[in-house]
Coordinates of C-alpha atoms and ligand atoms in Angstrom, one line a residue:
M22 CA 234.2 107.9 -4.5
T23 CA 237.4 106.3 -5.9
T24 CA 238.8 102.8 -5.3
P25 CA 242.5 102.2 -5.5
L26 CA 242.2 99.8 -8.4
V27 CA 240.2 102.1 -10.7
P28 CA 242.2 104.7 -12.7
V29 CA 240.9 108.3 -12.3
P30 CA 241.0 110.4 -15.5
H31 CA 243.6 113.2 -15.5
R32 CA 244.3 115.6 -18.4
V33 CA 247.8 116.6 -19.5
L34 CA 247.9 120.3 -18.7
R35 CA 251.5 120.9 -19.6
R36 CA 254.3 118.9 -21.2
T37 CA 258.0 119.9 -20.8
V38 CA 260.7 118.2 -22.7
E39 CA 263.6 117.5 -20.3
T40 CA 266.0 115.5 -22.4
N41 CA 265.9 113.5 -25.6
D42 CA 264.1 110.6 -23.9
S43 CA 262.4 112.3 -20.9
A44 CA 259.5 114.6 -20.5
T45 CA 257.6 116.1 -17.5
L46 CA 253.8 116.0 -17.5
E47 CA 251.6 118.1 -15.3
L48 CA 248.3 116.4 -14.9
G49 CA 245.0 117.9 -13.7
P50 CA 242.1 115.9 -12.4
V51 CA 239.1 115.8 -14.8
G52 CA 236.8 115.4 -11.8
S53 CA 237.6 115.2 -8.1
P54 CA 241.3 115.2 -7.1
L55 CA 243.1 112.2 -5.7
P56 CA 244.3 112.4 -2.1
A57 CA 247.4 114.5 -1.3
F58 CA 250.8 112.7 -1.6
R59 CA 254.0 112.5 0.4
P60 CA 257.4 113.0 -1.2
G61 CA 258.7 109.6 -2.3
Q62 CA 255.3 108.1 -3.1
F63 CA 254.3 107.0 -6.6
M64 CA 251.3 106.8 -8.9
M65 CA 250.2 104.1 -11.3
L66 CA 249.8 105.9 -14.6
C67 CA 247.7 104.2 -17.3
A68 CA 248.1 104.9 -21.0
P69 CA 244.6 103.8 -22.3
G70 CA 244.9 100.7 -24.5
V71 CA 248.7 100.3 -23.8
G72 CA 249.2 99.6 -20.1
E73 CA 250.0 100.9 -16.7
I74 CA 253.3 101.7 -14.9
P75 CA 254.5 103.1 -11.6
V76 CA 255.9 106.6 -11.8
S77 CA 257.2 108.8 -8.9
L78 CA 255.5 112.0 -7.9
C79 CA 257.9 114.8 -8.5
G80 CA 255.8 117.9 -8.0
D81 CA 255.5 120.3 -5.2
P82 CA 253.9 118.4 -2.3
S83 CA 252.4 121.6 -0.8
R84 CA 250.2 122.2 -3.9
Q85 CA 246.6 121.7 -2.9
D86 CA 244.9 121.8 -6.3
G87 CA 245.1 118.1 -7.2
T88 CA 247.8 118.7 -9.9
L89 CA 250.3 115.9 -10.3
T90 CA 253.7 116.1 -11.8
H91 CA 255.6 113.2 -13.3
T92 CA 258.8 112.9 -15.3
I93 CA 258.8 109.9 -17.6
R94 CA 261.7 108.4 -19.3
R95 CA 260.8 106.5 -22.5
V96 CA 262.1 102.9 -22.2
G97 CA 259.3 100.7 -23.5
A98 CA 255.7 100.7 -24.8
V99 CA 253.9 102.2 -21.8
S100 CA 256.5 104.7 -20.8
A101 CA 256.7 105.8 -24.5
A102 CA 252.9 106.3 -24.7
L103 CA 252.9 108.4 -21.5
H104 CA 256.1 110.3 -22.5
D105 CA 254.5 111.2 -25.8
A106 CA 251.1 112.2 -24.4
P107 CA 250.3 115.7 -25.8
V108 CA 248.6 118.5 -23.9
G109 CA 244.9 117.7 -23.6
R110 CA 245.3 113.9 -23.7
V111 CA 243.4 112.1 -20.8
I112 CA 245.3 109.3 -19.0
G113 CA 244.3 107.2 -16.0
V114 CA 245.9 107.7 -12.6
R115 CA 245.8 105.5 -9.4
G116 CA 247.4 106.3 -6.1
P117 CA 249.2 107.7 -4.3
F118 CA 250.9 104.5 -3.2
G119 CA 253.9 103.5 -1.1
T120 CA 256.1 105.0 1.6
G121 CA 257.6 108.4 1.5
W122 CA 261.0 109.8 2.4
D123 CA 261.3 110.5 6.1
L124 CA 262.7 114.0 6.5
T125 CA 261.9 114.4 10.2
P126 CA 265.2 113.0 11.5
A127 CA 267.1 115.5 9.3
I128 CA 265.5 118.5 11.0
G129 CA 268.2 120.4 12.8
G130 CA 270.9 118.4 11.0
D131 CA 272.4 117.9 7.6
L132 CA 270.7 116.3 4.6
L133 CA 272.6 114.7 1.7
I134 CA 270.5 113.7 -1.3
V135 CA 272.1 111.5 -3.9
A136 CA 270.4 110.8 -7.3
G137 CA 271.4 109.1 -10.5
G138 CA 269.6 109.3 -13.9
V139 CA 265.9 109.5 -13.7
G140 CA 266.2 108.8 -10.0
L141 CA 266.4 112.6 -9.7
A142 CA 262.6 112.6 -10.3
A143 CA 262.0 110.7 -7.1
V144 CA 263.9 113.2 -5.0
R145 CA 262.5 116.3 -6.6
A146 CA 259.5 116.4 -4.2
P147 CA 261.6 116.1 -1.0
V148 CA 264.0 118.8 -2.4
L149 CA 261.0 121.1 -2.9
A150 CA 259.7 120.2 0.6
V151 CA 263.1 121.0 2.1
L152 CA 263.3 124.3 0.2
A153 CA 259.9 125.3 1.6
D154 CA 261.4 124.9 5.1
R155 CA 265.0 125.5 4.4
H156 CA 265.7 127.1 7.8
R157 CA 264.9 123.8 9.6
Y158 CA 268.0 122.1 8.2
R159 CA 271.7 122.8 8.5
R160 CA 273.7 121.9 5.4
V161 CA 271.7 120.4 2.5
G162 CA 273.6 118.8 -0.4
L163 CA 272.4 117.3 -3.6
V164 CA 274.7 115.1 -5.7
V165 CA 273.4 114.3 -9.1
G166 CA 274.9 111.9 -11.6
A167 CA 274.1 111.7 -15.3
R168 CA 275.6 109.8 -18.2
N169 CA 276.3 113.1 -20.1
P170 CA 275.2 116.7 -20.1
A171 CA 272.3 116.1 -22.4
E172 CA 270.8 113.7 -20.0
I173 CA 270.7 116.0 -17.0
L174 CA 267.1 116.5 -15.8
Y175 CA 265.7 119.8 -14.4
R176 CA 268.7 121.9 -15.4
R177 CA 267.0 125.2 -14.7
D178 CA 265.7 123.9 -11.3
L179 CA 269.2 122.8 -10.3
D180 CA 270.4 126.4 -10.6
V181 CA 267.4 127.7 -8.7
W182 CA 268.0 125.1 -5.9
Q183 CA 271.6 126.1 -5.7
D184 CA 270.7 129.8 -5.3
A185 CA 268.1 128.8 -2.7
G186 CA 270.6 127.2 -0.3
I187 CA 271.3 123.7 -1.5
D188 CA 274.8 122.7 -2.4
V189 CA 274.2 121.1 -5.8
V190 CA 277.0 119.0 -7.5
V191 CA 276.3 117.5 -10.9
T192 CA 278.7 115.0 -12.3
I193 CA 278.7 113.3 -15.6
D194 CA 280.1 109.8 -16.4
Q195 CA 282.3 110.7 -19.3
P196 CA 284.0 114.0 -20.3
T197 CA 282.5 116.0 -23.2
R198 CA 283.6 119.2 -24.9
D199 CA 280.6 121.2 -23.6
W200 CA 281.0 120.2 -19.9
S201 CA 283.3 122.0 -17.5
G202 CA 281.9 120.5 -14.3
P203 CA 282.9 117.4 -12.4
V204 CA 283.4 114.1 -14.3
G205 CA 283.1 110.7 -12.8
F206 CA 280.4 108.6 -11.0
V207 CA 278.5 110.1 -8.0
T208 CA 280.5 107.8 -5.8
E209 CA 283.6 109.7 -6.7
V210 CA 282.0 113.0 -5.7
L211 CA 280.7 111.4 -2.4
A212 CA 284.2 110.1 -1.7
R213 CA 285.5 113.7 -1.7
L214 CA 282.7 115.1 0.4
E215 CA 283.2 116.1 4.0
I216 CA 280.2 114.9 6.0
D217 CA 279.4 114.9 9.7
P218 CA 278.1 111.3 10.0
A219 CA 276.4 111.7 13.3
R220 CA 274.3 114.6 12.1
T221 CA 273.6 113.6 8.5
R222 CA 270.7 111.9 7.0
S223 CA 270.8 110.7 3.4
L224 CA 268.2 109.9 0.7
V225 CA 269.5 107.9 -2.3
C226 CA 267.8 107.1 -5.5
G227 CA 269.1 105.7 -8.8
P228 CA 270.1 102.5 -10.4
E229 CA 270.5 99.8 -7.8
A230 CA 274.2 99.3 -8.3
M231 CA 274.8 103.0 -7.9
M232 CA 272.8 103.0 -4.7
R233 CA 274.8 100.1 -3.3
Y234 CA 278.1 101.8 -4.1
A235 CA 276.9 105.2 -2.8
V236 CA 275.8 103.7 0.5
R237 CA 279.1 101.9 0.8
I238 CA 280.9 105.2 0.6
L239 CA 278.6 106.8 3.1
E240 CA 279.0 103.9 5.5
G241 CA 282.8 104.2 5.0
K242 CA 282.5 107.8 6.2
G243 CA 280.8 106.6 9.4
M244 CA 277.1 106.9 8.5
Q245 CA 274.7 104.2 9.9
P246 CA 272.4 102.3 7.6
W247 CA 269.3 103.5 9.5
D248 CA 270.3 107.1 8.6
I249 CA 270.1 106.3 4.9
E250 CA 267.0 105.7 2.9
V251 CA 266.9 104.3 -0.6
S252 CA 264.1 104.1 -3.2
L253 CA 263.8 100.7 -4.8
E254 CA 262.1 99.7 -8.1
R255 CA 260.5 96.4 -8.9
N256 CA 257.8 95.3 -11.3
M257 CA 254.5 96.7 -10.0
Q258 CA 250.9 95.8 -11.0
C259 CA 248.3 96.3 -8.3
G260 CA 250.1 99.0 -6.2
I261 CA 248.2 98.0 -3.1
G262 CA 250.0 94.9 -1.7
V263 CA 247.7 92.3 -3.3
C264 CA 249.3 90.7 -6.4
G265 CA 252.8 90.0 -5.1
H266 CA 254.6 91.2 -8.2
C267 CA 256.8 93.7 -6.3
Q268 CA 258.0 91.3 -3.7
L269 CA 261.5 91.7 -2.3
G270 CA 262.2 89.3 0.5
E271 CA 259.5 89.9 3.0
L272 CA 258.6 93.3 1.6
L273 CA 256.0 94.2 -0.9
L274 CA 257.6 97.3 -2.4
C275 CA 254.4 99.0 -3.5
R276 CA 253.3 99.0 0.2
D277 CA 256.5 98.7 2.3
G278 CA 258.5 100.8 -0.2
P279 CA 259.6 102.2 -2.6
V280 CA 261.4 104.2 0.1
V281 CA 263.1 101.7 2.5
D282 CA 265.5 102.2 5.3
Y283 CA 268.9 100.9 4.2
A284 CA 269.2 98.8 7.3
I285 CA 266.1 96.8 6.0
A286 CA 267.1 97.0 2.3
A287 CA 270.7 95.9 2.6
P288 CA 270.2 92.1 3.2
L289 CA 267.5 92.0 0.5
L290 CA 269.2 93.6 -2.4
H291 CA 270.5 90.4 -3.9
T292 CA 266.9 89.0 -3.9
R293 CA 265.5 88.7 -7.4
E294 CA 262.0 89.9 -8.1
L295 CA 259.3 87.3 -9.0
Ligands
LIG317 C1 258.2 103.1 -7.6 C2 258.7 103.3 -9.0 C3 258.8 104.7 -9.4 C4 259.3 104.9 -10.7 N1 259.4 106.2 -11.1 C5 259.7 106.5 -12.3 C6 259.8 107.9 -12.7 O1 259.6 108.8 -12.0 N2 260.1 108.1 -14.0 C7 260.4 107.1 -14.9 O2 260.6 107.3 -16.1 N3 260.3 105.8 -14.5 C8 260.0 105.5 -13.3 N4 259.9 104.2 -12.9 C9 260.2 103.1 -13.9 C10 259.0 102.9 -14.8 O3 258.0 102.3 -14.0 C11 259.5 101.9 -15.9 O4 260.4 102.5 -16.7 C12 258.4 101.3 -16.7 O5 257.7 100.4 -15.9 C13 258.8 100.7 -17.9 O6 257.6 100.2 -18.6 P1 257.5 100.1 -20.2 O7 256.3 99.3 -20.5 O8 257.6 101.4 -20.8 O9 258.8 99.3 -20.6 P2 259.1 97.8 -20.5 O10 258.6 97.2 -21.8 O11 258.6 97.2 -19.2 O12 260.6 97.8 -20.5 C14 261.4 98.2 -21.7 C15 262.8 98.1 -21.5 O13 263.2 99.0 -20.4 C16 263.8 98.2 -19.3 N5 263.3 98.8 -18.1 C17 262.0 98.6 -17.6 N6 261.9 99.3 -16.4 C18 263.1 99.9 -16.2 C19 263.6 100.7 -15.2 N7 262.9 101.0 -14.1 N8 264.9 101.2 -15.3 C20 265.6 100.8 -16.4 N9 265.2 100.0 -17.4 C21 264.0 99.6 -17.3 C22 263.3 96.8 -19.5 O14 264.2 95.9 -18.9 C23 263.3 96.7 -21.0 O15 264.5 96.4 -21.5 C24 259.5 103.9 -11.6 C25 259.4 102.5 -11.1 C26 259.0 102.3 -9.9 C27 258.8 100.9 -9.4
LIG318 S1 252.3 95.7 -7.0 FE1 250.9 94.1 -6.3 S2 251.6 93.6 -4.4 FE2 252.9 95.2 -5.0

């Protein structure tokens, strides 16, 4: 019997270096597995003796063996301890928490997924879910932004996804000698895209400013805010709607988010966290 506030031990089964500051950990339960997750949800990962942080679930949601996959970018003490965890290390896990991406309205229509930086981790699970049922969607696009080629996550996956029927466009902020693809912000790619606004649903995840500008472009092309979902980050501690640390306006983002309909998020995005 698990309670949502008690970390459940998981062992690092595999560690894949993604970039110079990001790694993907595959975690296996030491005992009983935690409940299944929905794409878009997150776990609280605890590095023993260091601390606990929220991290998106980025693995295949159809896997039934209790394995959890997380990509962690090293930015501070806790993320560094988790990022550096070697195979065999046991860490604590609570969850899954929060809301997921709602793919149902996209069935029979077009889906446009937009991700910046480590935000790609939060949309990897819905991409895998869509690929498992690719025939249920018309056009599926994925626009990925990274600062430079060395910071692009999942490079091998991106090629596989392209071959499996997703229109993948990767753009980098600044030109480099080893890059022949698009250069510029994701908003510039979005501005050039042709979309059918009445039949498109969009999932957007990345730095908040990027999400606001991306949504502005999508709205400029005729999309409605309720057809766009964003994933929002705030400081999280309990993960279960009790401590109030993740408050954004009337929302508690660990419970009412992180995935929020843009029609709800838009008026709140200038609200500072507590
Ligand atoms: C729902 C949710 C899902 C998340 N999913 C992922 C994920 O899949 N992969 C991942 O790597 N991270 C993810 N994060 C962010 C992650 O939780 C933070 O990077 C982490 O809390 C930082 O903790 P720390 O103790 O390592 O660093 P801190 O000591 O808290 O911060 C160190 C420095 O990094 C900055 N910083 C802290 N958080 C962020 C952030 N989110 N973005 C940019 N700068 C930041 C701080 O301002 C500070 O300057 C997610 C956050 C949320 C809320
Ligand atoms: S993290 Fe405690 S209420 Fe959301």
